[in-house]
Coordinates of C-alpha atoms in Angstrom, one line a residue:
M255 CA 0.1 0.0 0.1
G256 CA 2.9 2.3 0.8
A257 CA 4.6 1.8 -2.5
N258 CA 1.3 2.4 -4.4
L259 CA 0.6 5.7 -2.5
L260 CA 4.1 6.8 -3.0
A261 CA 3.9 6.1 -6.9
E262 CA 0.5 7.9 -7.1
R263 CA 1.9 11.1 -5.3
A264 CA 4.9 10.9 -7.5
G265 CA 2.7 11.2 -10.5
C266 CA 1.5 14.4 -9.1
G267 CA 4.8 16.1 -8.8
G268 CA 3.8 19.4 -10.9
F269 CA 0.3 20.0 -9.2
I270 CA 1.8 22.5 -6.7
G271 CA 1.5 25.5 -9.1
D272 CA 3.2 28.7 -9.5
S273 CA 2.8 30.0 -6.0
G274 CA 4.7 27.4 -4.1
Y275 CA 4.3 29.2 -0.8
L276 CA 0.7 29.5 -0.8
S277 CA 0.0 26.1 -2.0
L278 CA 2.4 24.5 0.8
F279 CA 0.7 26.7 3.4
E280 CA -2.8 25.6 2.3
M281 CA -1.8 21.8 2.3
L282 CA -0.1 22.3 5.8
K283 CA -3.3 23.9 7.3
N284 CA -5.5 21.2 5.6
K285 CA -3.0 18.6 6.6
T286 CA -2.8 17.2 2.9
A287 CA 1.0 17.7 2.9
R288 CA 3.0 14.5 2.6
I289 CA 5.8 14.5 4.9
C290 CA 9.2 12.6 4.5
V291 CA 11.2 12.1 7.8
M292 CA 14.6 11.1 7.1
G293 CA 16.0 9.0 9.9
L294 CA 14.0 6.8 12.2
G295 CA 15.9 6.8 15.4
Y296 CA 15.3 8.3 18.7
V297 CA 14.3 11.5 17.0
G298 CA 12.8 10.7 13.8
L299 CA 10.4 7.7 14.8
P300 CA 8.8 9.8 17.6
L301 CA 8.4 12.8 15.4
A302 CA 6.9 10.6 12.6
K303 CA 4.4 9.2 15.3
A304 CA 3.3 12.7 16.5
L305 CA 2.9 13.7 12.8
C306 CA 0.8 10.8 12.1
E307 CA -1.5 11.3 15.1
S308 CA -1.8 15.0 14.1
G309 CA -3.3 13.8 10.7
Y310 CA -0.4 13.8 8.4
H311 CA 0.6 11.3 5.8
V312 CA 4.1 10.3 6.7
F313 CA 6.9 8.6 4.7
G314 CA 9.4 7.3 7.1
V315 CA 12.7 6.4 5.5
D316 CA 16.0 5.0 6.9
P317 CA 19.1 3.2 5.4
D318 CA 19.0 0.5 8.2
S319 CA 16.9 -2.2 6.5
S320 CA 16.6 -3.9 10.0
K321 CA 14.8 -1.0 11.5
V322 CA 12.6 -0.9 8.4
N323 CA 11.8 -4.5 8.7
S324 CA 11.0 -4.2 12.3
L325 CA 8.5 -1.4 11.8
V326 CA 6.9 -3.3 8.9
C327 CA 6.4 -6.2 11.5
K328 CA 4.8 -3.6 13.8
K329 CA 7.9 -3.8 16.4
S330 CA 9.6 -0.7 17.9
Y331 CA 13.1 -0.7 18.8
I332 CA 13.1 2.4 21.0
S333 CA 11.6 2.6 24.4
S334 CA 9.6 5.9 23.6
V335 CA 7.6 4.4 21.0
K336 CA 5.4 1.2 21.8
N337 CA 4.9 -1.6 19.6
C338 CA 1.0 -1.1 19.9
E339 CA 1.8 2.8 18.6
V340 CA 3.7 1.4 15.7
E341 CA 0.7 -0.9 14.8
C342 CA -1.6 2.1 15.0
M343 CA 0.5 4.2 12.8
L344 CA 0.5 1.5 10.1
D345 CA -3.0 0.6 10.5
S346 CA -4.0 4.3 10.2
S347 CA -2.7 4.2 6.6
R348 CA -1.0 7.3 7.2
F349 CA 2.7 6.0 7.8
F350 CA 4.5 4.4 5.3
V351 CA 8.1 3.0 5.8
S352 CA 11.1 2.2 3.4
C353 CA 14.6 2.5 2.4
D354 CA 13.8 4.3 -0.7
F355 CA 14.8 7.9 0.0
E356 CA 14.7 8.9 -3.7
Q357 CA 11.0 7.9 -4.0
A358 CA 10.0 9.2 -0.6
I359 CA 11.5 12.7 -1.1
F360 CA 10.2 13.1 -4.6
S361 CA 6.6 12.3 -3.3
S362 CA 6.7 14.6 -0.3
D363 CA 6.0 18.3 0.2
V364 CA 8.0 18.6 3.4
V365 CA 11.3 16.8 4.2
I366 CA 12.6 16.8 7.6
I367 CA 16.2 15.5 8.5
C368 CA 16.5 13.5 11.8
V369 CA 20.1 12.0 11.2
P370 CA 22.8 11.6 13.7
T371 CA 25.5 14.3 14.1
P372 CA 28.2 12.6 16.2
L373 CA 31.8 13.3 16.5
T374 CA 34.8 12.1 14.7
Q375 CA 37.7 10.1 16.2
N376 CA 39.4 13.4 16.6
R377 CA 36.4 14.9 18.4
D378 CA 35.3 17.1 15.5
P379 CA 31.6 17.4 14.3
D380 CA 31.0 14.7 11.8
M381 CA 28.6 16.1 9.3
R382 CA 28.7 13.5 6.9
Y383 CA 25.0 12.2 7.5
V384 CA 23.8 15.7 7.1
L385 CA 25.7 16.3 4.0
A386 CA 24.2 12.8 2.6
A387 CA 20.9 14.0 3.6
M388 CA 21.1 17.2 1.7
N389 CA 22.6 15.6 -1.4
E390 CA 19.8 12.9 -1.3
I391 CA 17.2 15.7 -1.2
A392 CA 18.9 17.9 -4.2
N393 CA 19.1 14.9 -6.3
A394 CA 15.7 13.5 -5.7
A395 CA 13.7 16.8 -5.4
Y396 CA 14.1 17.9 -9.0
G397 CA 11.0 18.2 -10.8
S398 CA 8.8 17.4 -7.9
G399 CA 7.6 20.6 -6.8
T400 CA 8.1 23.3 -4.1
K401 CA 9.2 21.6 -0.9
L402 CA 10.0 22.8 2.6
V403 CA 13.2 21.4 4.1
I404 CA 13.7 21.3 7.8
L405 CA 16.8 20.0 9.7
E406 CA 16.4 18.8 13.2
S407 CA 19.6 17.1 13.8
T408 CA 21.7 19.1 16.5
T409 CA 24.8 21.0 15.0
Y410 CA 26.7 24.3 15.5
P411 CA 25.8 27.6 14.4
G412 CA 26.1 28.3 10.5
T413 CA 25.5 24.7 9.2
M414 CA 22.3 25.8 7.6
R415 CA 23.8 28.9 5.8
Q416 CA 27.2 27.5 5.2
I417 CA 26.7 23.8 4.4
A418 CA 23.0 22.9 3.8
E419 CA 21.6 25.6 1.7
P420 CA 24.3 25.9 -0.8
I421 CA 23.9 22.1 -1.4
L422 CA 20.2 22.5 -2.4
R423 CA 20.8 25.8 -4.2
K424 CA 22.8 24.2 -7.1
S425 CA 19.8 22.2 -8.2
M426 CA 16.8 23.5 -6.5
G427 CA 17.1 27.2 -7.2
E428 CA 16.5 30.0 -4.9
V429 CA 15.7 29.5 -1.3
G430 CA 12.5 31.4 -0.4
K431 CA 11.0 31.0 -3.8
D432 CA 11.9 27.7 -5.4
Y433 CA 12.1 26.0 -2.1
F434 CA 11.9 26.8 1.6
M435 CA 14.4 25.9 4.6
A436 CA 14.2 26.1 8.3
Y437 CA 15.9 24.6 11.4
C438 CA 14.0 23.2 14.4
P439 CA 16.2 21.6 16.8
E440 CA 14.9 18.2 18.2
R441 CA 14.2 18.4 22.1
E442 CA 13.7 14.8 22.7
D443 CA 14.2 13.4 26.1
P444 CA 14.2 9.5 25.8
G445 CA 12.6 7.7 29.0
N446 CA 10.9 11.0 30.2
K447 CA 7.3 9.9 31.1
E448 CA 6.1 13.6 31.7
F449 CA 7.1 15.1 28.1
H450 CA 6.8 13.7 24.6
T451 CA 7.4 15.0 21.2
N452 CA 4.0 16.5 20.8
S453 CA 4.2 18.3 24.4
I454 CA 7.2 19.9 23.9
P455 CA 7.6 23.5 22.5
K456 CA 9.5 23.9 19.2
V457 CA 11.9 26.5 18.4
V458 CA 12.2 27.4 14.7
G459 CA 14.6 29.7 12.6
A460 CA 14.6 30.0 9.0
A461 CA 16.1 31.3 5.8
D462 CA 13.2 33.9 5.3
R463 CA 9.8 34.9 6.6
E464 CA 8.0 32.5 4.2
S465 CA 10.1 29.6 5.4
L466 CA 9.6 30.4 9.1
E467 CA 5.8 30.7 8.6
L468 CA 5.6 27.4 6.8
A469 CA 7.6 25.6 9.6
A470 CA 5.6 27.3 12.1
S471 CA 2.4 26.2 10.6
L472 CA 3.5 22.6 10.4
Y473 CA 4.9 22.2 13.9
G474 CA 2.0 24.4 15.3
S475 CA -0.4 21.8 14.4
V476 CA 1.8 19.2 16.3
V477 CA 3.0 20.8 19.5
P478 CA 1.5 23.1 22.0
S479 CA 3.6 26.3 20.9
V480 CA 6.2 27.3 18.5
I481 CA 8.8 29.9 19.3
K482 CA 10.1 31.9 16.1
V483 CA 13.6 33.1 16.2
S484 CA 15.2 35.7 13.8
S485 CA 17.6 33.4 12.1
W486 CA 19.0 29.9 11.5
E487 CA 22.0 30.7 13.8
T488 CA 19.9 31.7 16.5
A489 CA 17.9 28.4 16.2
E490 CA 21.0 26.4 16.2
S491 CA 22.3 28.0 19.1
V492 CA 19.5 27.5 21.2
K493 CA 19.8 23.6 21.4
L494 CA 23.5 24.1 22.4
M495 CA 22.6 26.7 25.1
E496 CA 20.1 24.3 26.6
N497 CA 22.4 21.1 26.7
I498 CA 25.7 23.0 27.6
F499 CA 23.8 24.6 30.5
R500 CA 23.0 21.0 31.6
F501 CA 26.6 19.8 30.9
V502 CA 28.2 22.4 32.7
N503 CA 26.0 22.0 35.8
I504 CA 26.2 18.2 35.9
S505 CA 29.9 18.6 35.5
L506 CA 30.0 21.1 38.5
V507 CA 27.8 18.8 40.8
N508 CA 30.2 15.8 39.8
E509 CA 33.3 17.9 40.8
M510 CA 31.3 18.7 44.3
K511 CA 30.7 15.2 44.5
M512 CA 34.4 14.4 44.5
I513 CA 35.4 17.4 46.8
F514 CA 32.8 16.4 49.5
Q515 CA 33.7 12.9 49.5
K516 CA 37.4 14.2 50.4
L517 CA 35.9 16.3 53.0
G518 CA 33.7 13.4 54.4
V519 CA 30.4 15.2 53.4
D520 CA 27.5 13.2 51.7
V521 CA 26.9 15.4 48.4
W522 CA 23.2 13.8 48.0
E523 CA 22.4 15.2 51.3
V524 CA 23.7 18.6 50.4
I525 CA 21.8 18.6 47.2
E526 CA 18.5 17.6 49.0
A527 CA 19.0 20.3 51.6
A528 CA 19.9 23.0 49.0
S529 CA 16.9 22.0 47.0
T530 CA 14.6 23.4 49.8
K531 CA 15.5 27.0 48.7
P532 CA 12.7 28.2 46.7
F533 CA 14.8 30.5 44.4
G534 CA 18.1 31.0 43.0
Y535 CA 18.9 27.1 42.8
M536 CA 18.2 24.1 40.7
P537 CA 19.3 20.7 41.6
F538 CA 21.4 18.6 39.3
Y539 CA 22.5 15.2 40.4
P540 CA 26.0 13.4 40.1
G541 CA 26.9 9.9 38.7
S542 CA 29.5 8.3 36.8
G543 CA 29.8 10.8 34.0
I544 CA 27.5 12.4 31.4
G545 CA 26.1 10.5 28.4
G546 CA 23.6 10.5 25.6
H547 CA 23.5 11.6 22.0
C548 CA 23.3 15.4 23.0
I549 CA 24.6 16.5 26.4
P550 CA 28.0 15.3 26.0
V551 CA 28.2 16.2 22.3
D552 CA 26.9 19.6 22.0
P553 CA 29.7 21.4 24.0
V554 CA 32.2 19.9 21.7
F555 CA 30.3 21.3 18.6
L556 CA 30.2 24.8 19.9
N557 CA 33.7 24.5 21.2
W558 CA 34.9 23.3 17.9
K559 CA 33.1 26.6 16.3
I560 CA 34.6 28.7 18.8
K561 CA 38.1 27.5 18.4
S562 CA 37.7 27.7 14.7
S563 CA 36.8 31.4 15.2
G564 CA 40.0 32.0 17.2
M565 CA 38.3 32.0 20.7
R566 CA 38.0 29.7 23.4
S567 CA 35.7 28.8 26.4
L568 CA 37.2 28.1 29.7
F569 CA 33.8 26.9 31.1
I570 CA 33.3 24.3 28.3
D571 CA 37.1 23.4 28.5
A572 CA 36.8 22.8 32.2
A573 CA 33.4 20.8 32.0
I574 CA 34.8 18.6 29.4
Q575 CA 37.9 17.7 31.5
L576 CA 35.8 17.4 34.5
N577 CA 33.5 14.6 32.6
E578 CA 36.6 12.5 32.3
D579 CA 37.9 13.2 35.8
V580 CA 34.7 11.7 37.2
E581 CA 35.1 8.5 35.2
N582 CA 38.6 8.4 36.6
F583 CA 37.3 8.9 39.9
V584 CA 34.7 6.1 39.9
V585 CA 37.4 3.7 38.6
G586 CA 39.4 4.8 41.7
R587 CA 36.6 4.4 44.0
V588 CA 36.4 0.7 42.7
A589 CA 40.0 0.2 43.3
Y590 CA 39.8 1.6 47.0
G591 CA 36.8 -0.6 47.7
L592 CA 38.7 -3.7 46.4
D593 CA 41.9 -2.7 48.6
W594 CA 39.8 -1.8 51.6
M595 CA 37.6 -4.9 51.6
F596 CA 39.9 -7.7 50.3
G597 CA 43.5 -6.0 50.2
K598 CA 43.6 -6.8 46.3
G599 CA 43.8 -4.4 43.3
L600 CA 42.2 -4.3 40.2
R601 CA 44.1 -6.6 38.3
G602 CA 42.3 -10.1 38.0
S603 CA 39.3 -8.8 40.2
R604 CA 35.8 -9.8 38.6
I605 CA 33.6 -6.7 38.3
L606 CA 30.0 -6.4 37.3
V607 CA 28.8 -3.3 35.8
V608 CA 25.2 -2.7 36.3
G609 CA 23.6 -0.6 33.9
V610 CA 25.6 0.6 30.6
A611 CA 22.8 2.7 29.1
Y612 CA 23.5 6.6 29.2
K613 CA 20.4 7.1 31.3
A614 CA 17.9 5.1 33.4
N615 CA 15.2 3.1 31.5
V616 CA 16.4 3.7 27.8
N617 CA 18.1 1.2 25.5
D618 CA 20.6 3.8 24.3
F619 CA 24.4 3.7 25.3
R620 CA 25.5 6.6 22.9
E621 CA 28.4 8.4 24.7
S622 CA 27.6 6.4 27.9
P623 CA 30.1 6.9 30.7
A624 CA 29.6 3.3 31.8
L625 CA 31.2 2.0 28.7
N626 CA 34.2 4.4 29.1
I627 CA 34.4 3.2 32.7
F628 CA 34.1 -0.5 31.4
K629 CA 37.1 0.2 29.2
K630 CA 39.2 1.7 31.8
L631 CA 38.5 -1.1 34.3
N632 CA 39.6 -3.6 31.6
D633 CA 42.7 -1.7 30.8
R634 CA 43.7 -2.0 34.2
G635 CA 43.5 -5.7 34.3
A636 CA 40.0 -6.2 35.7
I637 CA 37.6 -9.1 34.4
V638 CA 34.6 -7.0 33.7
N639 CA 31.2 -8.1 32.6
Y640 CA 27.7 -6.0 32.6
Y641 CA 24.1 -6.5 33.4
D642 CA 21.6 -4.2 31.8
P643 CA 17.9 -5.2 31.2
F644 CA 17.6 -2.7 28.3
I645 CA 20.8 -3.6 26.3
E646 CA 21.2 -7.4 25.5
R647 CA 24.2 -6.7 23.5
I648 CA 26.7 -3.8 22.9
D649 CA 27.0 -3.1 19.1
D650 CA 28.0 -0.1 17.2
A651 CA 30.1 1.3 20.1
E652 CA 33.3 3.4 19.4
E653 CA 36.1 1.2 18.2
S654 CA 38.3 2.3 20.6
L655 CA 36.3 0.8 23.4
S656 CA 36.7 -2.7 21.9
L657 CA 33.5 -3.6 23.4
N658 CA 31.3 -4.5 20.3
G659 CA 29.7 -8.1 20.8
V660 CA 29.9 -8.1 24.5
R661 CA 26.5 -9.4 25.9
S662 CA 24.7 -8.7 29.0
V663 CA 25.0 -11.4 31.9
E664 CA 22.0 -13.2 33.5
L665 CA 21.6 -11.4 37.1
S666 CA 21.5 -14.2 39.7
E667 CA 22.4 -14.7 43.3
N668 CA 25.2 -17.2 42.1
Y669 CA 26.6 -14.9 39.5
L670 CA 26.6 -12.0 42.0
R671 CA 28.4 -14.2 44.6
S672 CA 31.2 -14.8 41.9
Q673 CA 32.1 -11.2 41.5
D674 CA 34.5 -9.3 43.6
A675 CA 32.5 -6.1 43.2
V676 CA 29.4 -4.8 41.5
L677 CA 29.6 -1.0 40.1
I678 CA 26.3 0.6 39.8
C679 CA 26.4 3.1 36.8
T680 CA 22.8 3.5 35.6
P681 CA 20.0 2.7 37.8
H682 CA 17.0 1.2 35.9
D683 CA 13.7 0.7 37.3
G684 CA 12.7 -3.1 37.9
V685 CA 16.3 -4.2 38.7
D686 CA 16.5 -6.3 41.9
Y687 CA 18.8 -4.0 44.0
R688 CA 18.0 -5.9 47.1
M689 CA 19.3 -9.1 45.8
I690 CA 22.3 -7.3 44.5
L691 CA 22.8 -6.0 48.1
N692 CA 22.2 -9.2 49.8
N693 CA 24.7 -11.2 47.4
S694 CA 27.4 -8.9 46.6
K695 CA 30.9 -8.8 48.3
L696 CA 31.3 -5.1 47.4
I697 CA 28.9 -2.7 45.9
V698 CA 30.2 0.5 44.5
D699 CA 27.2 2.9 44.2
S700 CA 27.7 5.8 41.8
K701 CA 24.0 6.8 41.8
N702 CA 23.0 6.7 45.3
V703 CA 20.5 3.8 44.8
Y704 CA 21.3 2.7 48.5
K705 CA 20.4 6.0 49.7
N706 CA 18.9 5.1 53.2
V707 CA 21.2 1.8 53.4
S708 CA 23.9 1.5 55.8
A709 CA 25.9 -1.5 54.8
K710 CA 29.7 -2.2 55.4
N711 CA 29.9 -3.6 51.6
I712 CA 28.8 -0.3 50.1
V713 CA 31.3 2.4 48.7
R714 CA 29.9 5.6 47.7
A715 CA 31.2 6.8 44.3

């Protein structure tokens, strides 16, 4: 059915007429616009779901055939979208999924790009997925009518103007006339039970007033409010500001944890008491580091842009260093616990890491500090395994970690008793922490799981 609809729509490529803006605006208003979502990961799939629920027809495309096949079989691969929701999307006849970028782009009126923007091995912005997406659009859109192109992937200020628009200009003509472009930073928070794609306000910046109004019209029918800003660069900077704020403050509280530990003060009690102040304070919580697809990456994006402009940020540099320091601190606390409890070192010790996802209750381990700690313990001679009910196997991790193919162990009383130490990095709901407490020789707790427990085998990290 999806292929037939695509073909039918492809045959109507010229119907938009001379006034592309007015026609697009009318189609968005009536929800007859066909929308292509490029990339069906943690951003793209929830967005496709929200668009379908709002009444749009959505063509979801992804180069990963396993993802496409999973969706065709009505199975979700991310925790924020349930299997039954995928089934409803498909059964509504408003969602069509494939690996055919060219046909989906040609057949759509709006193309929204939700591709990864990771870092290279040199810790520079890796823009190859954005470049590939823009080239796909430029090649496929010729002769298909006026389009609105929106980038949601996190990036640095200047990407739209310096990279994206010049690619489209070569084959699609003049922005604001022959096609329209906007930037709308994604604001997904996987695992957040309170906020979802269709309940989070959207920030939009665009090439011109017409592009801005088109993008605002689209998102205004999906989310509670749209904040229109003056330029692409402003919108690109908003996402960086949001996540660098979090990055710096989490780094700060992790430093406070290390300092207070030296002073014999419980940082968790300090945070709890400080949180009673009704103004001028916002609680952030320490852990084993900072992970995820945005928070540890966005500061590096801006730092790269800053340095390429001949400037530097002392705050961002310090926060990046602190993130690595806290991982080393956690490894040091494991070493301290083994020495204190058994008079032995890391080499040859059997250590179980509980939770390798970057945050609780998600199946995403991108930039997870737990993986870095896993590698650091391995490098010091420990025999390390992990348990994570959300991540059965580690695949597609950074090559430098050498962890691809490692599988989660089965958590049992006997297995726990065979370990010298258990390190809690990510506190998922549903894990039997009482069983871990009752059967572990040593527990190193980096997330205050055992907040009110006084036991000799617990080391705070």
